[in-house]
C-alpha positions as a LaTeX table, in Angstrom:
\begin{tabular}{lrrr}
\hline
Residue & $x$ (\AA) & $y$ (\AA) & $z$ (\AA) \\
\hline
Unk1 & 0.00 & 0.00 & 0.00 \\
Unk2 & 1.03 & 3.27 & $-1.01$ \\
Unk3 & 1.49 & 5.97 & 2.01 \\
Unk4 & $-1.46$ & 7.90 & 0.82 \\
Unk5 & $-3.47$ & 4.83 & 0.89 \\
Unk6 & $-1.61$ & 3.54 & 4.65 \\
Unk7 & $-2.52$ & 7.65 & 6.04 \\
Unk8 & $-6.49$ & 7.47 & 4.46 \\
Unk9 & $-6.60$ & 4.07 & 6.48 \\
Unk10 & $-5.33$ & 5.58 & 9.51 \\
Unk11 & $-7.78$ & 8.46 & 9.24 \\
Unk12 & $-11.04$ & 6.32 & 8.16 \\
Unk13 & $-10.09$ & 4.10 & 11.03 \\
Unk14 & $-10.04$ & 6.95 & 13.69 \\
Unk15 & $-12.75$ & 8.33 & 12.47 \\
Unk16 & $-14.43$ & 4.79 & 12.45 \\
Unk17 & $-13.41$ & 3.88 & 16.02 \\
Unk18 & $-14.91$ & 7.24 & 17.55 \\
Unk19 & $-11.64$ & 8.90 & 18.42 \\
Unk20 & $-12.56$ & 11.76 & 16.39 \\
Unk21 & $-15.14$ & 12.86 & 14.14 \\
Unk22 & $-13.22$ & 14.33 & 11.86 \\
Unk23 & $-9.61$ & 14.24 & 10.67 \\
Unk24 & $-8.00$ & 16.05 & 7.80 \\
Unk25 & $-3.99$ & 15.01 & 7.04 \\
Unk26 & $-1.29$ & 16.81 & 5.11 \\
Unk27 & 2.28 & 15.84 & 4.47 \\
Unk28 & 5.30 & 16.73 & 2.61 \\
Unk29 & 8.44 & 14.60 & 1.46 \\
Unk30 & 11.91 & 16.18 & 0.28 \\
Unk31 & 9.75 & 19.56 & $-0.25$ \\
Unk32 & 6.99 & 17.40 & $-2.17$ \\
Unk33 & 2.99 & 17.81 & $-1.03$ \\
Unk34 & 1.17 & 14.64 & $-0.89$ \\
Unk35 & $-2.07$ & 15.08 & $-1.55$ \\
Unk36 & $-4.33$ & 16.24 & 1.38 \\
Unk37 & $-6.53$ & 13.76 & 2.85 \\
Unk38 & $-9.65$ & 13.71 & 4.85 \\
Unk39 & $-12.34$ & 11.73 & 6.45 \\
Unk40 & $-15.65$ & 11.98 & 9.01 \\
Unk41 & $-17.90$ & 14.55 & 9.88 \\
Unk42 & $-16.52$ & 18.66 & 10.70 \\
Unk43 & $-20.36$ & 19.02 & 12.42 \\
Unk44 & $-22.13$ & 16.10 & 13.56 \\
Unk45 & $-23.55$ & 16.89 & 16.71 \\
Unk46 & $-26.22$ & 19.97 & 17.62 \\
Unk47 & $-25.27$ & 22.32 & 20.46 \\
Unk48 & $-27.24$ & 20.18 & 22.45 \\
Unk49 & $-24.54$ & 17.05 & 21.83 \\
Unk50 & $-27.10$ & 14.99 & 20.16 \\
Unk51 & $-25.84$ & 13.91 & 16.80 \\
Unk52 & $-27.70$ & 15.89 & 14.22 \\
Unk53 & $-29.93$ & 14.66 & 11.59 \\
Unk54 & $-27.98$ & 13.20 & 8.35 \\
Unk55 & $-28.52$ & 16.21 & 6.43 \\
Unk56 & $-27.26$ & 18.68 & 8.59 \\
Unk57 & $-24.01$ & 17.10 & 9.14 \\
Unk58 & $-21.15$ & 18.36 & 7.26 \\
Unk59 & $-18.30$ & 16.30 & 5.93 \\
Unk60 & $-14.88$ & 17.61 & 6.50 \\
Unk61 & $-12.86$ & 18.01 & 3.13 \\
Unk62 & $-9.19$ & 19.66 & 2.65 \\
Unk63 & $-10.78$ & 23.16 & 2.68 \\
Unk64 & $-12.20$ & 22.83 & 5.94 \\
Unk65 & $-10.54$ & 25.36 & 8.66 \\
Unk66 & $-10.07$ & 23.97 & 12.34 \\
Unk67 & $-9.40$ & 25.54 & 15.40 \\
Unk68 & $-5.60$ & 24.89 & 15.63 \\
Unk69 & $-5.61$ & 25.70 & 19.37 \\
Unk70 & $-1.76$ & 25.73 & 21.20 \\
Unk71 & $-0.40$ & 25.25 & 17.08 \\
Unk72 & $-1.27$ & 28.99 & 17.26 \\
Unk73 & 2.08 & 29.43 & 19.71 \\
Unk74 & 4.50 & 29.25 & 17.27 \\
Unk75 & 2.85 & 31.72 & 15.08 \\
Unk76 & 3.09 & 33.87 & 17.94 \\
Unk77 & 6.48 & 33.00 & 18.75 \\
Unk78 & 7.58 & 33.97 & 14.77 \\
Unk79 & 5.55 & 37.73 & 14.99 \\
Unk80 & 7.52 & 38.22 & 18.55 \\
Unk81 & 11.00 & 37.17 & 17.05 \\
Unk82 & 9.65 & 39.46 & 13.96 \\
Unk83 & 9.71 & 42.59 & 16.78 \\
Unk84 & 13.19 & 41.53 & 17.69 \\
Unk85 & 14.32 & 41.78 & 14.73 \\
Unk86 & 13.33 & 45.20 & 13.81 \\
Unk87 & 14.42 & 46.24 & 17.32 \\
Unk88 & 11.49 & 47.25 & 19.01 \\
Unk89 & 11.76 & 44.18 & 21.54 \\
Unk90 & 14.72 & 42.12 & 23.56 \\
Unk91 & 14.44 & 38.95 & 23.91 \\
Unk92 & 16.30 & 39.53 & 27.60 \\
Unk93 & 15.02 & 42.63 & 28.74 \\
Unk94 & 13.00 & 42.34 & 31.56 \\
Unk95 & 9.69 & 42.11 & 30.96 \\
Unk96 & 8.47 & 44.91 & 33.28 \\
Unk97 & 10.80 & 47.24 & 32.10 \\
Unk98 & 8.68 & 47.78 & 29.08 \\
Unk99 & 5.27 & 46.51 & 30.52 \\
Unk100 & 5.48 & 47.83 & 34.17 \\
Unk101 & 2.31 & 46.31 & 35.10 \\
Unk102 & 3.47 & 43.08 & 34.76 \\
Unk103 & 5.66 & 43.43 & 38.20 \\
Unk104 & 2.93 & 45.24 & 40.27 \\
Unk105 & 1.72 & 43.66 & 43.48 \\
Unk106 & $-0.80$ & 41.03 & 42.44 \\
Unk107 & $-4.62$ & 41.66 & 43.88 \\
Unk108 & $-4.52$ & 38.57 & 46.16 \\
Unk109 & $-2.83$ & 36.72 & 49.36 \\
Unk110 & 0.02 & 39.17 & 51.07 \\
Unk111 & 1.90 & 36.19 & 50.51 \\
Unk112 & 1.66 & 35.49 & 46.72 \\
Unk113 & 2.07 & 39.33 & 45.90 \\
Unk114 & 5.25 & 39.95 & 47.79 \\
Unk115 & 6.58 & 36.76 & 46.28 \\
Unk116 & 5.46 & 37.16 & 42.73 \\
Unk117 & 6.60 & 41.27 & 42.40 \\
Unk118 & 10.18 & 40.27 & 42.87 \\
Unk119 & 10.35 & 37.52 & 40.81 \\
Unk120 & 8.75 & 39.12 & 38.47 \\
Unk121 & 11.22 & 41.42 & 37.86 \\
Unk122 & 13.47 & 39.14 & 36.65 \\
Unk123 & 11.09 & 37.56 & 34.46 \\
Unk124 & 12.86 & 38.27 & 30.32 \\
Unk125 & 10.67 & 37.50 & 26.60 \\
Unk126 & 12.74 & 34.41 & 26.55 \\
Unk127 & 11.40 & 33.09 & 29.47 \\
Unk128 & 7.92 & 33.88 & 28.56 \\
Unk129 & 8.71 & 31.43 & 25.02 \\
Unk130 & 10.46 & 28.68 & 26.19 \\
Unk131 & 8.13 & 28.54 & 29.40 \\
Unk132 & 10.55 & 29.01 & 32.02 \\
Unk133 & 9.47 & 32.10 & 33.17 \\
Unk134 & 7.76 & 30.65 & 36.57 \\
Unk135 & 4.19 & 31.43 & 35.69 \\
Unk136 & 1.47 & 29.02 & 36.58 \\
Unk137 & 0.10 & 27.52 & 33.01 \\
Unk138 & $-3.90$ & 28.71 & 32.99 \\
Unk139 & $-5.47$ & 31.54 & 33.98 \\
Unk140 & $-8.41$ & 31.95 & 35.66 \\
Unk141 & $-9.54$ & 35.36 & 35.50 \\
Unk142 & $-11.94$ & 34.21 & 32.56 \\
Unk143 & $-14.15$ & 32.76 & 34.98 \\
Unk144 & $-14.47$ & 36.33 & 36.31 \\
Unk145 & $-17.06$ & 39.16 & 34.70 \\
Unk146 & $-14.71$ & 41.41 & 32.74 \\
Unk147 & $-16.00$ & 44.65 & 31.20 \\
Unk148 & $-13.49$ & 44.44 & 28.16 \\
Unk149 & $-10.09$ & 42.88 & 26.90 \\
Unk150 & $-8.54$ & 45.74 & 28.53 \\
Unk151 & $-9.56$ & 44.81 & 31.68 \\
Unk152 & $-8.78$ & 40.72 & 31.28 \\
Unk153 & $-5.51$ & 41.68 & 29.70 \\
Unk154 & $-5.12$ & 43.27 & 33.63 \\
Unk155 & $-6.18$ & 40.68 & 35.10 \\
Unk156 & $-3.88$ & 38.40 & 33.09 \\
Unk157 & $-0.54$ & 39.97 & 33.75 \\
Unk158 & $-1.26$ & 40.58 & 37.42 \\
Unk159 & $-0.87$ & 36.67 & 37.49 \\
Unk160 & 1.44 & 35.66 & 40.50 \\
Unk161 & 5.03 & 33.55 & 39.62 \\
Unk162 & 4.10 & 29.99 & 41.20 \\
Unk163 & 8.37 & 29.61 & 40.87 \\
Unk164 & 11.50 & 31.47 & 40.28 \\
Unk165 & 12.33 & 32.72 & 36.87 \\
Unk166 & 14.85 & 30.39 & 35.06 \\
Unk167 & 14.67 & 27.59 & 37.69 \\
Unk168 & 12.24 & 24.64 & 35.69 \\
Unk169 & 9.89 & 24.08 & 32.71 \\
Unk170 & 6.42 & 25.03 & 33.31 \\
Unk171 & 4.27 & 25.14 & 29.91 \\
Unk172 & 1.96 & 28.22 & 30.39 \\
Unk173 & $-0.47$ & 29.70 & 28.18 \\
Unk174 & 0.08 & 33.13 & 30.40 \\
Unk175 & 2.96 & 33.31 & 29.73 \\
Unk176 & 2.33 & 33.48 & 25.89 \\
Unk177 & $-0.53$ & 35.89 & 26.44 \\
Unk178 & 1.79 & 37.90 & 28.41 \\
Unk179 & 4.22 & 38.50 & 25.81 \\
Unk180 & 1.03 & 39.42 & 23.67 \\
Unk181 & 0.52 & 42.30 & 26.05 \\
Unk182 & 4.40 & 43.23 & 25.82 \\
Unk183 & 3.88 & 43.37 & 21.95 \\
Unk184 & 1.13 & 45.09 & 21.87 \\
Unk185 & 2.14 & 48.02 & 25.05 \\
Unk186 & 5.41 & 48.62 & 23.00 \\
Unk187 & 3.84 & 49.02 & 19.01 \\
Unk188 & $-0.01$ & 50.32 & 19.97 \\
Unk189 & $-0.60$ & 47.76 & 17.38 \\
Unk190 & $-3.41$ & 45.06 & 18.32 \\
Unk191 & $-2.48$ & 41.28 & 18.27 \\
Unk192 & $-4.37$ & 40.13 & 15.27 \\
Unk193 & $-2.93$ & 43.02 & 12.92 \\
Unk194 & 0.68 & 42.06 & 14.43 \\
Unk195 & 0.51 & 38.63 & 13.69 \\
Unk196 & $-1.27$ & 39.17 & 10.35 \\
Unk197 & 1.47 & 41.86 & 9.19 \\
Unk198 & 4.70 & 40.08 & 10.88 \\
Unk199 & 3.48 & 36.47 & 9.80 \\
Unk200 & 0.79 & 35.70 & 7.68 \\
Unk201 & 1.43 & 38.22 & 5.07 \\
Unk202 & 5.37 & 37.68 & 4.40 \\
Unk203 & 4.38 & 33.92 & 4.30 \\
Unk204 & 1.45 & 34.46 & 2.01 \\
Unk205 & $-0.46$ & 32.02 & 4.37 \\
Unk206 & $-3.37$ & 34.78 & 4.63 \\
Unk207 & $-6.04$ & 32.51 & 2.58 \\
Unk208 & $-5.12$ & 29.19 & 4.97 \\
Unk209 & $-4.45$ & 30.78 & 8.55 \\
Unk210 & $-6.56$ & 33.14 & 10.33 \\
Unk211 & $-7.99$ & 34.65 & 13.24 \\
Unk212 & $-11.48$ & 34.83 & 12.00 \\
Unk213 & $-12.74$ & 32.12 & 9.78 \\
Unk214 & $-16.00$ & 31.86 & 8.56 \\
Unk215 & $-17.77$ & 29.48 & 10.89 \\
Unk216 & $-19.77$ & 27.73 & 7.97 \\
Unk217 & $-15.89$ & 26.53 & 6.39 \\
Unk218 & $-15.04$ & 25.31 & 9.97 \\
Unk219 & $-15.28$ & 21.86 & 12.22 \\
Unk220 & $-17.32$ & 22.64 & 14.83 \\
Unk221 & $-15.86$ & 21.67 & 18.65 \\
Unk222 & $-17.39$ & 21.23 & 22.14 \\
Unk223 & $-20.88$ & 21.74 & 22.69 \\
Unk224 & $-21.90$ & 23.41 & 26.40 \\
Unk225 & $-17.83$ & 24.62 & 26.92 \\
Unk226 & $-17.19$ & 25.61 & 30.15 \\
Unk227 & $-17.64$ & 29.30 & 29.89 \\
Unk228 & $-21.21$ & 28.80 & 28.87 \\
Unk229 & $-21.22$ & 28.74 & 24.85 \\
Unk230 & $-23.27$ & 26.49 & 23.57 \\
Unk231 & $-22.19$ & 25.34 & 20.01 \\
Unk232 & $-18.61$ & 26.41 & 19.36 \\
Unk233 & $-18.13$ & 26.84 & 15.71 \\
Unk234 & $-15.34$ & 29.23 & 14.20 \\
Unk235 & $-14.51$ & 31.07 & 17.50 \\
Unk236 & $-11.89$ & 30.20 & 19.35 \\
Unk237 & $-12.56$ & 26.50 & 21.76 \\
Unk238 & $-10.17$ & 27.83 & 24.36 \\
Unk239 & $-11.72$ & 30.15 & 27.48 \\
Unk240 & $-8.52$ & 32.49 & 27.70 \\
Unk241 & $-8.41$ & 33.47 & 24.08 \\
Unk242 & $-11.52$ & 33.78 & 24.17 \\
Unk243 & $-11.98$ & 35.84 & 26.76 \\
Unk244 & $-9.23$ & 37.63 & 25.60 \\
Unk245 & $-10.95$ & 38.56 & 22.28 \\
Unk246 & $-10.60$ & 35.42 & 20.41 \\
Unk247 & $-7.45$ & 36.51 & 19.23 \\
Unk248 & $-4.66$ & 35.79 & 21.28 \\
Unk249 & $-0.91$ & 34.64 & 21.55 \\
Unk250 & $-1.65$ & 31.06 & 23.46 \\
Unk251 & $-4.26$ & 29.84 & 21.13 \\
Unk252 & $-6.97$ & 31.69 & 18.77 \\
Unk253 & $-5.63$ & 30.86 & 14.75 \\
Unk254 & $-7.48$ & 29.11 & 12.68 \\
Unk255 & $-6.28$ & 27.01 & 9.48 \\
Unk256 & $-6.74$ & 24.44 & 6.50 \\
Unk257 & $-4.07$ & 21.20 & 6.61 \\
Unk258 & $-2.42$ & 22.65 & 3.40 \\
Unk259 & $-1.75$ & 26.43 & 5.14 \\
Unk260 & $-0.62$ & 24.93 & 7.79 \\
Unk261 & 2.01 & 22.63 & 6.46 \\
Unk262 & 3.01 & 25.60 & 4.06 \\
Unk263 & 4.27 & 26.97 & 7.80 \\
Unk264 & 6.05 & 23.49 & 8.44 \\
Unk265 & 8.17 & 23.70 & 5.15 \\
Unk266 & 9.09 & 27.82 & 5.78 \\
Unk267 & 9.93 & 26.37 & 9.42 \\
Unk268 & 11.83 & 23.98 & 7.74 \\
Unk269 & 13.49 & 26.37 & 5.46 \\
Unk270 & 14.77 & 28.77 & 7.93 \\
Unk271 & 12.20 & 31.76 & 7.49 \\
Unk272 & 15.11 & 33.04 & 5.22 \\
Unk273 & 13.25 & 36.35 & 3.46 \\
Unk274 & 11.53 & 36.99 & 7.55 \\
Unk275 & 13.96 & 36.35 & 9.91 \\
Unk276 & 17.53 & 36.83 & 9.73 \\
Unk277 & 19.59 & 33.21 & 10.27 \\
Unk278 & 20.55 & 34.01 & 14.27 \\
Unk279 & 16.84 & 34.34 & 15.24 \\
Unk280 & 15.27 & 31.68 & 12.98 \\
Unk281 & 18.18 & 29.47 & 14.77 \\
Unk282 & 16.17 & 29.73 & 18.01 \\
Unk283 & 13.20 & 28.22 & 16.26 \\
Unk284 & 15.11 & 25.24 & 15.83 \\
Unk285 & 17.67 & 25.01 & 18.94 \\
Unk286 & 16.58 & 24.07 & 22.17 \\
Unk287 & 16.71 & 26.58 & 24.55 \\
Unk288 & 16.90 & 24.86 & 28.38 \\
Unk289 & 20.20 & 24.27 & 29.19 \\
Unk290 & 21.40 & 28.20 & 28.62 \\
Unk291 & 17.87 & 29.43 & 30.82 \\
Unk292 & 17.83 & 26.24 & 33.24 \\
Unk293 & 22.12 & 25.41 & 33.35 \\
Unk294 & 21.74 & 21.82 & 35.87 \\
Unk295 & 18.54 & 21.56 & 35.92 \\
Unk296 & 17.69 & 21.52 & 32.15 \\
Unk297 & 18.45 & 17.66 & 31.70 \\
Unk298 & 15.76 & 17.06 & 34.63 \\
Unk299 & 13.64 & 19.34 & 32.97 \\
Unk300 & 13.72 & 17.46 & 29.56 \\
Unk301 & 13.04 & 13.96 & 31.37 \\
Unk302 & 9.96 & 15.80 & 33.08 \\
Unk303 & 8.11 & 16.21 & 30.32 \\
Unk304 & 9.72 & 13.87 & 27.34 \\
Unk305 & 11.09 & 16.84 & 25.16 \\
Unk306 & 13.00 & 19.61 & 24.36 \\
Unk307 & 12.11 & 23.18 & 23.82 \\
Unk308 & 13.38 & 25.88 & 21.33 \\
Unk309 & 11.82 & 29.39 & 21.22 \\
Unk310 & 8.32 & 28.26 & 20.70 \\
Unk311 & 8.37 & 24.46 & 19.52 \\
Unk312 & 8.69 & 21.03 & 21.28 \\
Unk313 & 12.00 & 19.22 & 20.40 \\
Unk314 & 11.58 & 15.49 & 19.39 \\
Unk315 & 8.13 & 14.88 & 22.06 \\
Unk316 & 8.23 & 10.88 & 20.57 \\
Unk317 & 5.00 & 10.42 & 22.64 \\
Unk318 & 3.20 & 11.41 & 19.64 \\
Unk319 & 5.66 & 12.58 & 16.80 \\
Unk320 & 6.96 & 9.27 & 16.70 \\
Unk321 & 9.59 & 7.16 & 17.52 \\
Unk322 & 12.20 & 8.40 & 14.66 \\
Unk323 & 11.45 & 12.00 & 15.30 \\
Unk324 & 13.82 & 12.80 & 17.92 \\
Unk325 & 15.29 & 15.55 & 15.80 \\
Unk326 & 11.69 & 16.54 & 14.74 \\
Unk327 & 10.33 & 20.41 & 15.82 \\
Unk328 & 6.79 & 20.85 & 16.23 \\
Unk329 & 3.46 & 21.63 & 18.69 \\
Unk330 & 0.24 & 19.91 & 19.14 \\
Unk331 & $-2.89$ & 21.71 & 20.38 \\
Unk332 & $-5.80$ & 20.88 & 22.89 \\
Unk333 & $-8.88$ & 20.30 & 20.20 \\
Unk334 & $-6.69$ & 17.53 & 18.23 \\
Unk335 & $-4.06$ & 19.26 & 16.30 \\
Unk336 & $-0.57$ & 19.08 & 15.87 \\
Unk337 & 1.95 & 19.48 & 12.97 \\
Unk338 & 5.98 & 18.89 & 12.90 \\
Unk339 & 8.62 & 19.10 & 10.23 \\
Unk340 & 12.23 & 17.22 & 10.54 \\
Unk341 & 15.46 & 18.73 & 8.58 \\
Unk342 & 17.40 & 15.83 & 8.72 \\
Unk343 & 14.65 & 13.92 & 7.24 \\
Unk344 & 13.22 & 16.31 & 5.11 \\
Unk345 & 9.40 & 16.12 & 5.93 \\
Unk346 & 6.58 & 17.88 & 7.42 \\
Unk347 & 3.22 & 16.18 & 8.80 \\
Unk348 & 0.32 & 18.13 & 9.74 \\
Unk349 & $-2.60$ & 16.29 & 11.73 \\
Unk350 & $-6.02$ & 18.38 & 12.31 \\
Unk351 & $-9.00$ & 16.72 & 14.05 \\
Unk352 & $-11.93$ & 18.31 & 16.04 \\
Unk353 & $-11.79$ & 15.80 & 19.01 \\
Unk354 & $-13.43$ & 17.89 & 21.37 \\
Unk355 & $-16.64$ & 17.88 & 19.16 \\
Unk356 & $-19.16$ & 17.05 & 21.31 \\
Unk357 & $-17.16$ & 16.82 & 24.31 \\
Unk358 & $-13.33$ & 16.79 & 25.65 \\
Unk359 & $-14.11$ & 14.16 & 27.91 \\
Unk360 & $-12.35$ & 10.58 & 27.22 \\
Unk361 & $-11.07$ & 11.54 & 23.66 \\
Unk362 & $-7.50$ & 11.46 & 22.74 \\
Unk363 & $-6.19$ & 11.18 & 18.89 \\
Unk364 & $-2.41$ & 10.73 & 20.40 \\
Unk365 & $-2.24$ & 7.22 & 18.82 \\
Unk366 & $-3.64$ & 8.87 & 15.35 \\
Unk367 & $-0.30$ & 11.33 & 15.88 \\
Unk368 & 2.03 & 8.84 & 16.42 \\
Unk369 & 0.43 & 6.66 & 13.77 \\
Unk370 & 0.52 & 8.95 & 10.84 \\
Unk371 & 3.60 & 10.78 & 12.20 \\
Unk372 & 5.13 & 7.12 & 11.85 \\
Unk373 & 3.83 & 6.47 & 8.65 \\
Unk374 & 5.63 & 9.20 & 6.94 \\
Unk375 & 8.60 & 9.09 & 8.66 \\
Unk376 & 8.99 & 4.95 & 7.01 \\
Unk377 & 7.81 & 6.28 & 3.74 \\
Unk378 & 10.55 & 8.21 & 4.03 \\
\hline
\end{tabular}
C-alpha cells in the first residue's frame, strides 16, 4: 500500500473507532505535497450534543478550517521574534521594564504578591517562550465578569510567579498571552494586525491561517464549553483566548491542513526572506540548558522533550519514535503538525476531538500513527 493509501486508512479508522469525528492530514516529502486527505464529519452533533440529523451534518474536506488551538504558539512565537528583529523588543530585557504592570503587586494573598513582584522582575521574553518564566500555566480570570479585553488583559498579567524565573519548565499559556501584552504596550498595534502583518502576510499564508474564519468553512468543537457557549463553531474552543478577544498569543488561529504545512516547510526552510539566520536558529535550537544550566536535563526527562523558542524538540509520545530531531506543537482540540530537517518532511494532523465533548477523547495514537507512517515512507 502506497502511504497515501496507509494515512487514508489511519484516518477512516479513527474516524471509524470514535476517536474523532473528523480528521483532515497533510504531508510533505523532500519539499513534495502529498495530496491532502480527509475523512468523518466537521459538524455532527447539535449544540445540544445529540448527533444531528444526516442532512445537517457536514463532511470535512481539505478546505475545511479547524481551530488549531496551542499550534497557534508558534505563530506567535515567529511575529515576537519578527519585533526583535526590527528592534522594538529584547528577547532579555526584563519584561516589566517595558510593561510595568506586569511586576505590580498582584490583587490577592500578602503572601503570593510579595513573592510574585520580585520575581517578576526578573522575568525576560525568553522566558515567557520557552516557558521558564515561573508562571502558573492557565489563567483563571476568565471565569471572572470582565468589562473588556482591557480589563482581562489586567487581570492576566497581574498573574502571581508559582516559581523562580529560570529555575524549571512550566508550559503556560500566560505566559504566551503575556508576551502578547508586551507586543502590543510597546507598538499600539493590536495582536491580530501584528501577527497578520509580521506572519501571515510575508508567508502568504493569509487565505489558509486566520484569526477569524468563517464558521460555515469550519469543524465545529465542544458543545456546552465551560464558559457557557453552547455550540462552538469558528470562534476560538479555548476560554482564555476567548476571553481575551478570540485573538490571542496562546491559542486563537485558525487554518486548512495545506496552510498549515506551508508553515512546516518555511519552518523547515529557515524563514530566510523573515527572519535573519541568528533568530530563525532559536526556532530550531533548544533553549533549556542556557535558561535552566543543571537543571535543564531534569527538565527534559519531566516532560519527554526539548524546547526551542516556541516548539517542542523530538516529544516521541506522539511525533513518533524516529522524530527525535523533529520540531513541532500539538494543540488541545486535536491538532498538531511537525517538520524534521534531517529527514526532510513535514506532517500536519487536524482533528476536532473535542466535538461534542473533551471528555475521554484522545487522537495521540492517530499522531504517532501517521507521524510514523511518513517518517517509514521516508
Amino acid at each position: 500500500m502506497d502511504l497515501a493509501g496507509k494515512l487514508q486508512d489511519l484516518l477512516d479508522d479513527a474516524v471509524g473507532q470514535g476517536m474523532t469525528p473528523s480528521a483532515v492530514c497533510a504531508a510533505s516529502l523532500d519539499g513534495e505535497a502529498l495530496p491532502v486527505l480527509s475523512a468523518g464529519l466537521a459538524l455532527r452533533f447539535g449544540a445540544d450534543g445529540v448527533p444531528l440529523p444526516a442532512a445537517e451534518q457536514v463532511p470535512a474536506d481539505p478546505q475545511t478550517w479547524y481551530d488549531l488551538a496551542s499550534v497557534t504558539k508558534p505563530f506567535s512565537a515567529v511575529a515576537v521574534l519578527a519585533l526583535v528583529r526590527d528592534g522594538l523588543l529584547d528577547l532579555d530585557e526584563p519584561v516589566a521594564a517595558r510593561l510595568s504592570a506586569f511586576a505590580a503587586p498582584y490583587r490577592g494573598s500578602e503572601t503570593g504578591s510579595r513573592g510574585s513582584e520580585a520575581g517578576k522582575q526578573l522575568v525576560t521574553l525568553r522566558h515567557l517562550l520557552t516557558h521558564t518564566s515561573g508562571l502558573p500555566g492557565t489563567w483563571d480570570g476568565w471565569r471572572e465578569p470582565l468589562p473588556d479585553r482591557q480589563a482581562a488583559l489586567a487581570s492576566l498579567i497581574s498573574v502571581p510567579l508559582v516559581a523562580e524565573p529560570g529555575t524549571g519548565f512550566s508550559y503556560s499559556c500566560v505566559g504566551y498571552n503575556t508576551a502578547m501584552a508586551l507586543a502590543e504596550s510597546v507598538t499600539g498595534m493590536a495582536w491580530q494586525t501584528l501577527v497578520e502583518h509580521l506572519v501571515l502576510e510575508p508567508l502568504a499564508l493569509g487565505g489558509d491561517i486566520t484569526f477569524q474564519p468563517d464558521p460555515g468553512h469550519c469543524a465545529a468543537t465542544e458543545c456546552g464549553s465551560p464558559d457557557g457557549r453552547a455550540l462552538v463553531r469558528g470562534e476560538v474552543h479555548d476560554e482564555s483566548a476567548h476571553a481575551l478577544g478570540g485573538a490571542a498569543a496562546n491559542a486563537g488561529l485558525f487554518g486548512t491542513a495545506s496552510g498549515v504545512l506551508r508553515f512546516a516547510e518555511a519552518l523547515r526552510g529557515g524563514f530566510p526572506a523573515l527572519l535573519p539566520g541568528p533568530l530563525a536558529d532559536l526556532l530550531w535550537e533548544d533553549q533549556l540548558d542556557g535558561l535552566l544550566g543543571s537543571a535543564a536535563e531534569a527538565a527534559r526527562t519531566g516532560v519527554g522533550y526539548g524546547q526551542s523558542v516556541g516548539l517542542r524538540i523530538g516529544q516521541l509520545g506522539w511525533m513518533g519514535g524516529e522524530a527525535a530531531d523533529a520540531r513541532g506543537h500539538n494543540g488541545f482540540t486535536g491538532t498538531s503538525f511537525l517538520t524534521d530537517r534531517g529527514r526532510r518532511l513535514s506532517v500536519v494532523l487536524l482533528t476536532n476531538r473535542v466535538h461534542p465533548t473533551r471528555d475521554g477523547t484522545d487522537v495521540t495514537p492517530l499522531r504517532k500513527a501517521v507521524s510514523e507512517a511518513v517518517y517509514t515512507a521516508a
